[in-house]
Amino acid sequence: MAQKNMLQYIILGLLENEKKTGYDLKRLFETEIGELGAAKHSQIYLELKHLETQGYITSETALYINKLEKTYYTITEKGKELFTEWLKLPTDTLPSIKDEFVLKLYFIRNKDDERIHDMLLKQYSLRASKLAHLQERKVQLFSSEEEIRNNYGHFMILNLAIERETTYVSWLGQYLN
Amino acid sequence: MAQKNMLQYIILGLLENEKKTGYDLKRLFETEIGELGAAKHSQIYLELKHLETQGYITSETALYINKLEKTYYTITEKGKELFTEWLKLPTDTLPSIKDEFVLKLYFIRNKDDERIHDMLLKQYSLRASKLAHLQERKVQLFSSEEEIRNNYGHFMILNLAIERETTYVSWLGQYLN
DNA sequence: GTTTGCATGTAAAATGTTACATGATTAC
DNA sequence: GTAATCATGTAACATTTTACATGCAAAC
């Protein structure tokens, strides 16, 4: 993608409301925002150090009851400013979707190529289960008007993801008949 | 994305039918397959050298009438095998879409946040013009049944792109009213 | 004549992935 | 007891971006 270090903004955004450990962030990347931008824990810990040396976040390390050492990171005023500036900045480049399945399909020229059907079928199953997963998440996260009102952006993009996935599944279906 | 050096496969795929120069590939990345996986010319030239040392492609350099030096790359049997193997391999991971606009939206919690409307409006214009562009491309590339039959994968994924973009635009529209 | 396009590359820096490394806790 | 989860990090490698660098041809 066109990258201006998205990771740093994601981390700052996630720290905006409450301090978190690297591990907390790691889990969020695996669930909540995994679809928006994946990151391995090694990269997260690195970026946290980086953000700290630049003064965008501060850290406090402590031993907990269970003898686990945790380092909590808190966003600073400077960090909040950077984040807000980023949010304000117009987003004028569209991302390229590096979809390996789509890429493979691109290279299949002949309409009667026997590989197509199998590929479509496999992708259908993947996409259909992703769609189901997203719909479940919507029910779980947004059952009340209040939840919608207070996480409106998330609500909107979850709807986009559902609509996108619905389109994908129906597109696959067209070529499976 | 989950990357297993997609670039090499894209290049091999593009060289499958005819030899091309690095510059030819560069242009294709800017137009035809820019949406599938962008690559800068510096990376393309590097990857071409890499593929050559591994024996997947061969090169011939010559001076042309206009005194321009060109290096044409041709795929080898070994290269064709690698490409075919890749096409055959099941694609079981879904890509994460690093959409900066969507990411920003995620972080806007309040339904009445004043930034939303402006963001949606700008994105609407971007997406609508992309949709128009894709529709134009479809007309230009696939006006006959024959063209469809002989570039079926491309035809399919162009339709997906159009449907996806239509969904995106209509989704934006929902929140603009 | 000046900008745009053709044509190819190198170097440095940033970003991302995979593997290595450790150690405690919790669930089965 | 052993596998999974919590928790944090480093090192090596691969990939990608940005900048530097050159030179000819064609269009305006």
Short mmCIF file of C-alpha atoms (C1' of nucleotides) in Angstrom, two decimals:
data_model
loop_
_atom_site.label_atom_id
_atom_site.label_comp_id
_atom_site.label_asym_id
_atom_site.label_seq_id
_atom_site.Cartn_x
_atom_site.Cartn_y
_atom_site.Cartn_z
CA MET A 1 0.00 0.00 0.00
CA ALA A 2 0.83 3.63 -0.08
CA GLN A 3 2.38 3.66 3.33
CA LYS A 4 3.26 6.53 5.55
CA ASN A 5 3.78 4.26 8.47
CA MET A 6 0.18 3.35 9.07
CA LEU A 7 1.21 1.17 11.97
CA GLN A 8 2.19 4.10 14.13
CA TYR A 9 -1.21 5.71 13.62
CA ILE A 10 -3.05 2.51 14.36
CA ILE A 11 -1.12 2.10 17.59
CA LEU A 12 -1.70 5.71 18.59
CA GLY A 13 -5.38 5.35 17.81
CA LEU A 14 -5.66 2.22 19.88
CA LEU A 15 -3.89 3.90 22.79
CA GLU A 16 -6.06 7.00 22.53
CA ASN A 17 -8.53 5.99 25.21
CA GLU A 18 -6.53 3.79 27.51
CA LYS A 19 -3.02 2.55 28.11
CA LYS A 20 -2.21 -0.85 26.70
CA THR A 21 0.61 -3.37 26.58
CA GLY A 22 2.27 -4.60 23.43
CA TYR A 23 0.48 -7.85 23.92
CA ASP A 24 -2.90 -6.11 24.16
CA LEU A 25 -2.16 -4.47 20.84
CA LYS A 26 -1.04 -7.74 19.34
CA ARG A 27 -4.38 -9.32 20.23
CA LEU A 28 -6.30 -6.38 18.82
CA PHE A 29 -4.41 -6.79 15.57
CA GLU A 30 -5.45 -10.41 15.47
CA THR A 31 -9.13 -9.72 16.05
CA GLU A 32 -10.63 -6.26 15.93
CA ILE A 33 -8.47 -4.59 13.33
CA GLY A 34 -6.82 -7.55 11.67
CA GLU A 35 -8.71 -6.70 8.51
CA LEU A 36 -7.50 -3.13 8.47
CA GLY A 37 -3.82 -3.74 8.86
CA ALA A 38 -2.08 -6.80 10.15
CA ALA A 39 1.08 -6.59 12.22
CA LYS A 40 3.24 -9.20 13.86
CA HIS A 41 4.17 -8.83 17.50
CA SER A 42 7.82 -8.31 16.60
CA GLN A 43 6.89 -5.29 14.59
CA ILE A 44 4.55 -3.94 17.23
CA TYR A 45 7.18 -4.04 19.97
CA LEU A 46 9.63 -2.34 17.65
CA GLU A 47 7.19 0.39 16.72
CA LEU A 48 6.35 0.98 20.38
CA LYS A 49 10.00 1.63 21.17
CA HIS A 50 10.19 3.87 18.16
CA LEU A 51 7.16 5.88 19.18
CA GLU A 52 8.51 6.21 22.68
CA THR A 53 11.88 7.58 21.60
CA GLN A 54 10.00 10.17 19.58
CA GLY A 55 7.92 11.18 22.58
CA TYR A 56 4.54 10.12 21.22
CA ILE A 57 3.98 7.58 23.97
CA THR A 58 5.39 6.83 27.41
CA SER A 59 5.79 3.51 29.15
CA GLU A 60 5.66 2.08 32.64
CA THR A 61 6.87 -1.41 33.40
CA ALA A 62 5.76 -3.31 36.46
CA LEU A 63 5.56 -6.77 37.91
CA TYR A 64 2.06 -7.99 38.50
CA ILE A 65 0.53 -10.27 41.09
CA ASN A 66 1.13 -13.24 38.87
CA LYS A 67 4.79 -12.28 38.47
CA LEU A 68 4.22 -11.35 34.84
CA GLU A 69 6.13 -8.36 33.67
CA LYS A 70 4.03 -5.95 31.68
CA THR A 71 4.84 -2.70 30.01
CA TYR A 72 1.94 -0.32 29.62
CA TYR A 73 2.11 2.38 26.99
CA THR A 74 0.28 5.68 27.32
CA ILE A 75 -0.21 8.23 24.57
CA THR A 76 1.22 11.70 25.21
CA GLU A 77 -0.22 15.06 24.20
CA LYS A 78 2.29 15.14 21.36
CA GLY A 79 1.08 11.71 20.29
CA LYS A 80 -2.55 12.82 20.40
CA GLU A 81 -1.70 15.78 18.23
CA LEU A 82 0.06 13.61 15.66
CA PHE A 83 -2.89 11.27 15.57
CA THR A 84 -5.44 14.06 15.21
CA GLU A 85 -3.42 15.65 12.45
CA TRP A 86 -3.36 12.35 10.59
CA LEU A 87 -7.13 11.93 10.97
CA LYS A 88 -7.64 15.43 9.65
CA LEU A 89 -5.46 14.92 6.59
CA PRO A 90 -7.43 14.10 3.45
CA THR A 91 -7.00 10.56 2.18
CA ASP A 92 -6.67 10.89 -1.53
CA THR A 93 -5.01 7.67 -2.59
CA LEU A 94 -6.94 4.48 -3.11
CA PRO A 95 -5.36 1.29 -1.85
CA SER A 96 -4.44 -1.54 -4.16
CA ILE A 97 -5.91 -4.83 -3.05
CA LYS A 98 -3.27 -7.51 -3.19
CA ASP A 99 -5.70 -10.39 -3.51
CA GLU A 100 -3.73 -13.45 -4.54
CA PHE A 101 -6.83 -15.30 -5.67
CA VAL A 102 -7.83 -12.46 -7.97
CA LEU A 103 -4.31 -12.22 -9.29
CA LYS A 104 -4.26 -15.89 -10.18
CA LEU A 105 -7.58 -15.57 -11.91
CA TYR A 106 -6.22 -12.70 -13.96
CA PHE A 107 -3.68 -15.02 -15.50
CA ILE A 108 -6.21 -17.60 -16.59
CA ARG A 109 -7.11 -16.64 -20.08
CA ASN A 110 -9.25 -19.40 -21.46
CA LYS A 111 -12.91 -19.48 -20.50
CA ASP A 112 -12.90 -23.27 -20.44
CA ASP A 113 -9.83 -23.63 -18.25
CA GLU A 114 -10.56 -26.45 -15.87
CA ARG A 115 -8.79 -24.84 -12.95
CA ILE A 116 -11.38 -22.09 -12.66
CA HIS A 117 -14.23 -24.05 -11.10
CA ASP A 118 -12.17 -25.50 -8.31
CA MET A 119 -10.62 -22.15 -7.49
CA LEU A 120 -14.00 -20.46 -7.35
CA LEU A 121 -15.43 -23.16 -5.14
CA LYS A 122 -12.63 -22.92 -2.61
CA GLN A 123 -12.79 -19.15 -2.57
CA TYR A 124 -16.55 -19.28 -2.15
CA SER A 125 -16.20 -21.28 0.99
CA LEU A 126 -13.56 -18.94 2.39
CA ARG A 127 -15.52 -15.82 1.61
CA ALA A 128 -18.85 -17.18 2.77
CA SER A 129 -17.45 -18.07 6.15
CA LYS A 130 -15.82 -14.68 6.43
CA LEU A 131 -19.15 -13.07 5.68
CA ALA A 132 -20.83 -15.17 8.36
CA HIS A 133 -18.13 -14.16 10.80
CA LEU A 134 -18.61 -10.48 10.05
CA GLN A 135 -22.37 -10.72 10.45
CA GLU A 136 -21.91 -12.40 13.79
CA ARG A 137 -19.57 -9.65 14.89
CA LYS A 138 -22.13 -7.04 13.97
CA VAL A 139 -24.74 -8.70 16.14
CA GLN A 140 -22.32 -8.99 19.01
CA LEU A 141 -20.93 -5.49 18.86
CA PHE A 142 -23.91 -3.47 17.75
CA SER A 143 -27.10 -4.74 19.30
CA SER A 144 -28.17 -1.40 20.75
CA GLU A 145 -28.57 2.08 19.35
CA GLU A 146 -26.18 3.32 21.99
CA GLU A 147 -23.40 1.03 20.89
CA ILE A 148 -23.87 2.24 17.36
CA ARG A 149 -23.85 5.90 18.39
CA ASN A 150 -20.63 5.53 20.37
CA ASN A 151 -18.66 3.53 17.85
CA TYR A 152 -20.13 4.91 14.72
CA GLY A 153 -17.03 4.68 12.55
CA HIS A 154 -16.55 1.08 13.49
CA PHE A 155 -20.22 0.41 12.80
CA MET A 156 -19.96 2.01 9.39
CA ILE A 157 -16.90 0.10 8.30
CA LEU A 158 -18.26 -3.16 9.60
CA ASN A 159 -21.26 -2.58 7.37
CA LEU A 160 -18.93 -1.86 4.48
CA ALA A 161 -17.05 -5.07 5.13
CA ILE A 162 -20.31 -7.01 5.18
CA GLU A 163 -21.55 -5.43 1.98
CA ARG A 164 -18.20 -5.98 0.32
CA GLU A 165 -18.13 -9.60 1.35
CA THR A 166 -21.72 -10.08 0.21
CA THR A 167 -20.76 -8.68 -3.18
CA TYR A 168 -17.73 -10.95 -3.34
CA VAL A 169 -19.77 -14.04 -2.51
CA SER A 170 -22.49 -13.18 -5.00
CA TRP A 171 -19.88 -12.50 -7.68
CA LEU A 172 -18.34 -15.91 -7.07
CA GLY A 173 -21.80 -17.42 -7.22
CA GLN A 174 -22.43 -15.97 -10.66
CA TYR A 175 -19.58 -17.97 -12.12
CA LEU A 176 -20.34 -21.15 -10.23
CA ASN A 177 -23.62 -21.83 -12.01
CA MET B 1 -0.36 -8.95 2.80
CA ALA B 2 0.60 -12.53 3.17
CA GLN B 3 3.51 -12.35 0.78
CA LYS B 4 5.41 -15.10 -0.80
CA ASN B 5 7.01 -12.78 -3.26
CA MET B 6 3.97 -12.11 -5.36
CA LEU B 7 5.99 -9.82 -7.57
CA GLN B 8 7.97 -12.67 -9.06
CA TYR B 9 4.80 -14.48 -10.05
CA ILE B 10 3.26 -11.37 -11.52
CA ILE B 11 6.35 -10.82 -13.62
CA LEU B 12 6.47 -14.44 -14.73
CA GLY B 13 2.80 -14.30 -15.60
CA LEU B 14 3.27 -11.18 -17.66
CA LEU B 15 6.20 -12.72 -19.49
CA GLU B 16 4.28 -15.93 -20.14
CA ASN B 17 3.15 -15.03 -23.63
CA GLU B 18 5.82 -12.71 -24.89
CA LYS B 19 9.16 -11.26 -23.93
CA LYS B 20 9.11 -7.85 -22.38
CA THR B 21 11.44 -5.16 -21.12
CA GLY B 22 11.53 -3.87 -17.57
CA TYR B 23 9.94 -0.71 -18.84
CA ASP B 24 7.09 -2.65 -20.46
CA LEU B 25 6.43 -4.27 -17.12
CA LYS B 26 6.62 -0.95 -15.34
CA ARG B 27 3.89 0.44 -17.59
CA LEU B 28 1.71 -2.62 -17.08
CA PHE B 29 2.01 -2.13 -13.34
CA GLU B 30 0.82 1.41 -13.75
CA THR B 31 -2.20 0.52 -15.82
CA GLU B 32 -3.42 -3.02 -16.31
CA ILE B 33 -2.50 -4.60 -13.00
CA GLY B 34 -1.89 -1.57 -10.85
CA GLU B 35 -4.88 -2.54 -8.78
CA LEU B 36 -3.62 -6.04 -8.18
CA GLY B 37 -0.16 -5.22 -6.98
CA ALA B 38 1.78 -2.06 -7.44
CA ALA B 39 5.53 -2.06 -7.96
CA LYS B 40 8.03 0.69 -8.56
CA HIS B 41 10.44 0.41 -11.46
CA SER B 42 13.38 0.09 -9.07
CA GLN B 43 11.83 -3.02 -7.61
CA ILE B 44 10.96 -4.47 -10.98
CA TYR B 45 14.50 -4.19 -12.34
CA LEU B 46 15.81 -5.77 -9.14
CA GLU B 47 13.37 -8.63 -9.31
CA LEU B 48 14.21 -9.24 -12.98
CA LYS B 49 17.89 -9.67 -12.09
CA HIS B 50 16.89 -11.93 -9.26
CA LEU B 51 14.71 -14.11 -11.47
CA GLU B 52 17.46 -14.32 -14.04
CA THR B 53 20.12 -15.50 -11.60
CA GLN B 54 17.70 -18.22 -10.55
CA GLY B 55 17.17 -19.30 -14.13
CA TYR B 56 13.48 -18.47 -14.36
CA ILE B 57 14.02 -15.94 -17.12
CA THR B 58 16.72 -15.06 -19.62
CA SER B 59 17.64 -11.70 -21.08
CA GLU B 60 18.92 -10.25 -24.33
CA THR B 61 20.15 -6.71 -24.56
CA ALA B 62 20.34 -4.86 -27.84
CA LEU B 63 20.61 -1.39 -29.29
CA TYR B 64 17.63 -0.36 -31.35
CA ILE B 65 17.24 1.88 -34.36
CA ASN B 66 16.70 4.87 -32.16
CA LYS B 67 19.88 4.09 -30.22
CA LEU B 68 17.82 3.08 -27.21
CA GLU B 69 19.21 0.19 -25.26
CA LYS B 70 16.60 -2.34 -24.32
CA THR B 71 16.79 -5.56 -22.39
CA TYR B 72 14.15 -8.10 -23.23
CA TYR B 73 13.32 -10.82 -20.75
CA THR B 74 12.00 -14.21 -21.76
CA ILE B 75 10.53 -16.81 -19.45
CA THR B 76 12.30 -20.18 -19.37
CA GLU B 77 10.75 -23.63 -19.02
CA LYS B 78 11.82 -23.61 -15.39
CA GLY B 79 10.09 -20.28 -14.98
CA LYS B 80 6.91 -21.56 -16.61
CA GLU B 81 6.91 -24.49 -14.24
CA LEU B 82 7.29 -22.26 -11.21
CA PHE B 83 4.43 -20.10 -12.43
CA THR B 84 2.14 -23.04 -13.15
CA GLU B 85 2.87 -24.53 -9.74
CA TRP B 86 1.95 -21.26 -8.12
CA LEU B 87 -1.32 -21.05 -10.08
CA LYS B 88 -2.16 -24.58 -9.04
CA LEU B 89 -1.52 -24.01 -5.35
CA PRO B 90 -4.69 -23.34 -3.38
CA THR B 91 -5.04 -19.79 -2.11
CA ASP B 92 -6.37 -20.15 1.39
CA THR B 93 -5.50 -16.85 3.02
CA LEU B 94 -7.64 -13.79 2.59
CA PRO B 95 -5.86 -10.48 2.11
CA SER B 96 -6.22 -7.63 4.55
CA ILE B 97 -7.26 -4.44 2.85
CA LYS B 98 -5.13 -1.59 4.09
CA ASP B 99 -7.62 1.14 3.30
CA GLU B 100 -6.47 4.30 5.02
CA PHE B 101 -9.86 5.95 4.70
CA VAL B 102 -11.58 3.01 6.37
CA LEU B 103 -8.96 2.96 9.07
CA LYS B 104 -9.52 6.63 9.86
CA LEU B 105 -13.23 6.08 10.00
CA TYR B 106 -12.72 3.26 12.47
CA PHE B 107 -11.22 5.70 14.93
CA ILE B 108 -14.12 8.13 14.79
CA ARG B 109 -16.38 7.06 17.59
CA ASN B 110 -19.06 9.68 17.85
CA LYS B 111 -21.95 9.56 15.42
CA ASP B 112 -22.15 13.34 15.32
CA ASP B 113 -18.47 13.90 14.65
CA GLU B 114 -18.26 16.73 12.17
CA ARG B 115 -15.33 15.25 10.29
CA ILE B 116 -17.39 12.36 8.95
CA HIS B 117 -19.39 14.18 6.33
CA ASP B 118 -16.41 15.78 4.66
CA MET B 119 -14.46 12.53 4.64
CA LEU B 120 -17.36 10.66 3.06
CA LEU B 121 -17.84 13.31 0.43
CA LYS B 122 -14.20 13.26 -0.65
CA GLN B 123 -14.12 9.48 -0.71
CA TYR B 124 -17.34 9.41 -2.71
CA SER B 125 -15.79 11.48 -5.43
CA LEU B 126 -12.67 9.29 -5.52
CA ARG B 127 -14.59 6.06 -5.62
CA ALA B 128 -17.16 7.24 -8.12
CA SER B 129 -14.49 8.24 -10.58
CA LYS B 130 -12.71 4.96 -10.08
CA LEU B 131 -15.95 3.15 -10.83
CA ALA B 132 -16.41 5.18 -13.99
CA HIS B 133 -12.86 4.37 -15.01
CA LEU B 134 -13.41 0.65 -14.50
CA GLN B 135 -16.63 0.68 -16.48
CA GLU B 136 -14.88 2.42 -19.31
CA ARG B 137 -12.14 -0.17 -19.26
CA LYS B 138 -14.68 -2.95 -19.50
CA VAL B 139 -16.19 -1.41 -22.61
CA GLN B 140 -12.79 -0.94 -24.18
CA LEU B 141 -11.40 -4.36 -23.37
CA PHE B 142 -14.44 -6.57 -23.64
CA SER B 143 -16.71 -5.47 -26.40
CA SER B 144 -16.85 -8.84 -28.12
CA GLU B 145 -17.62 -12.38 -27.00
CA GLU B 146 -14.26 -13.43 -28.34
CA GLU B 147 -12.36 -10.99 -26.18
CA ILE B 148 -14.24 -12.29 -23.17
CA ARG B 149 -13.57 -15.91 -24.04
CA ASN B 150 -9.83 -15.34 -24.47
CA ASN B 151 -9.25 -13.25 -21.38
CA TYR B 152 -11.86 -14.74 -19.16
CA GLY B 153 -10.01 -14.37 -15.86
CA HIS B 154 -9.39 -10.73 -16.55
CA PHE B 155 -13.01 -10.28 -17.53
CA MET B 156 -14.16 -11.90 -14.31
CA ILE B 157 -11.98 -9.84 -12.03
CA LEU B 158 -12.84 -6.64 -13.84
CA ASN B 159 -16.46 -7.43 -13.12
CA LEU B 160 -15.58 -8.04 -9.49
CA ALA B 161 -13.79 -4.72 -9.32
CA ILE B 162 -16.82 -2.98 -10.80
CA GLU B 163 -19.23 -4.66 -8.42
CA ARG B 164 -16.96 -3.94 -5.49
CA GLU B 165 -16.67 -0.30 -6.43
CA THR B 166 -20.43 -0.05 -6.95
CA THR B 167 -20.94 -1.42 -3.46
CA TYR B 168 -18.41 1.01 -2.05
CA VAL B 169 -20.08 3.98 -3.68
CA SER B 170 -23.54 2.93 -2.62
CA TRP B 171 -22.30 2.35 0.92
CA LEU B 172 -20.87 5.86 0.99
CA GLY B 173 -24.15 7.15 -0.37
CA GLN B 174 -26.11 5.62 2.47
CA TYR B 175 -24.30 7.76 5.00
CA LEU B 176 -24.37 10.92 2.94
CA ASN B 177 -28.12 11.36 3.12
"C1'" DG C 1 14.72 24.88 -25.66
"C1'" DT C 2 12.04 22.57 -22.25
"C1'" DT C 3 9.09 19.16 -20.70
"C1'" DT C 4 7.45 14.53 -21.08
"C1'" DG C 5 8.28 9.83 -22.13
"C1'" DC C 6 11.49 6.02 -23.01
"C1'" DA C 7 14.87 3.16 -20.81
"C1'" DT C 8 17.85 1.36 -17.06
"C1'" DG C 9 19.93 1.10 -13.07
"C1'" DT C 10 22.12 1.84 -7.77
"C1'" DA C 11 21.89 3.15 -2.81
"C1'" DA C 12 19.84 4.08 1.40
"C1'" DA C 13 16.17 3.84 4.35
"C1'" DA C 14 11.89 2.13 5.91
"C1'" DT C 15 8.83 -1.53 6.63
"C1'" DG C 16 7.47 -6.26 7.20
"C1'" DT C 17 8.22 -11.38 7.95
"C1'" DT C 18 10.29 -15.38 9.91
"C1'" DA C 19 13.00 -17.42 13.12
"C1'" DC C 20 15.23 -17.47 17.44
"C1'" DA C 21 14.88 -16.84 22.49
"C1'" DT C 22 13.02 -16.93 27.17
"C1'" DG C 23 9.96 -17.73 31.05
"C1'" DA C 24 5.74 -17.79 33.68
"C1'" DT C 25 0.71 -19.13 33.99
"C1'" DT C 26 -3.45 -21.58 32.91
"C1'" DA C 27 -6.28 -25.13 31.16
"C1'" DC C 28 -6.73 -29.95 30.04
"C1'" DG D 1 2.92 -33.32 32.34
"C1'" DT D 2 2.00 -30.86 28.28
"C1'" DA D 3 -0.07 -27.80 25.30
"C1'" DA D 4 -1.89 -23.19 24.92
"C1'" DT D 5 -1.82 -18.49 26.32
"C1'" DC D 6 0.44 -14.56 28.39
"C1'" DA D 7 4.34 -11.51 27.83
"C1'" DT D 8 8.48 -9.44 25.70
"C1'" DG D 9 12.09 -9.05 23.02
"C1'" DT D 10 16.33 -9.62 19.21
"C1'" DA D 11 18.36 -11.03 14.71
"C1'" DA D 12 18.30 -12.08 10.09
"C1'" DC D 13 16.14 -11.71 6.06
"C1'" DA D 14 12.91 -10.08 2.55
"C1'" DT D 15 10.30 -6.53 0.59
"C1'" DT D 16 9.15 -1.86 -0.55
"C1'" DT D 17 9.84 3.07 -0.96
"C1'" DT D 18 12.38 7.14 -1.92
"C1'" DA D 19 16.05 9.32 -3.72
"C1'" DC D 20 19.93 9.59 -6.66
"C1'" DA D 21 21.75 9.02 -11.36
"C1'" DT D 22 22.10 9.00 -16.45
"C1'" DG D 23 21.02 9.73 -21.35
"C1'" DC D 24 18.40 9.71 -25.62
"C1'" DA D 25 14.00 10.74 -28.26
"C1'" DA D 26 9.79 13.01 -29.22
"C1'" DA D 27 6.45 16.48 -28.67
"C1'" DC D 28 5.19 21.26 -27.94
#
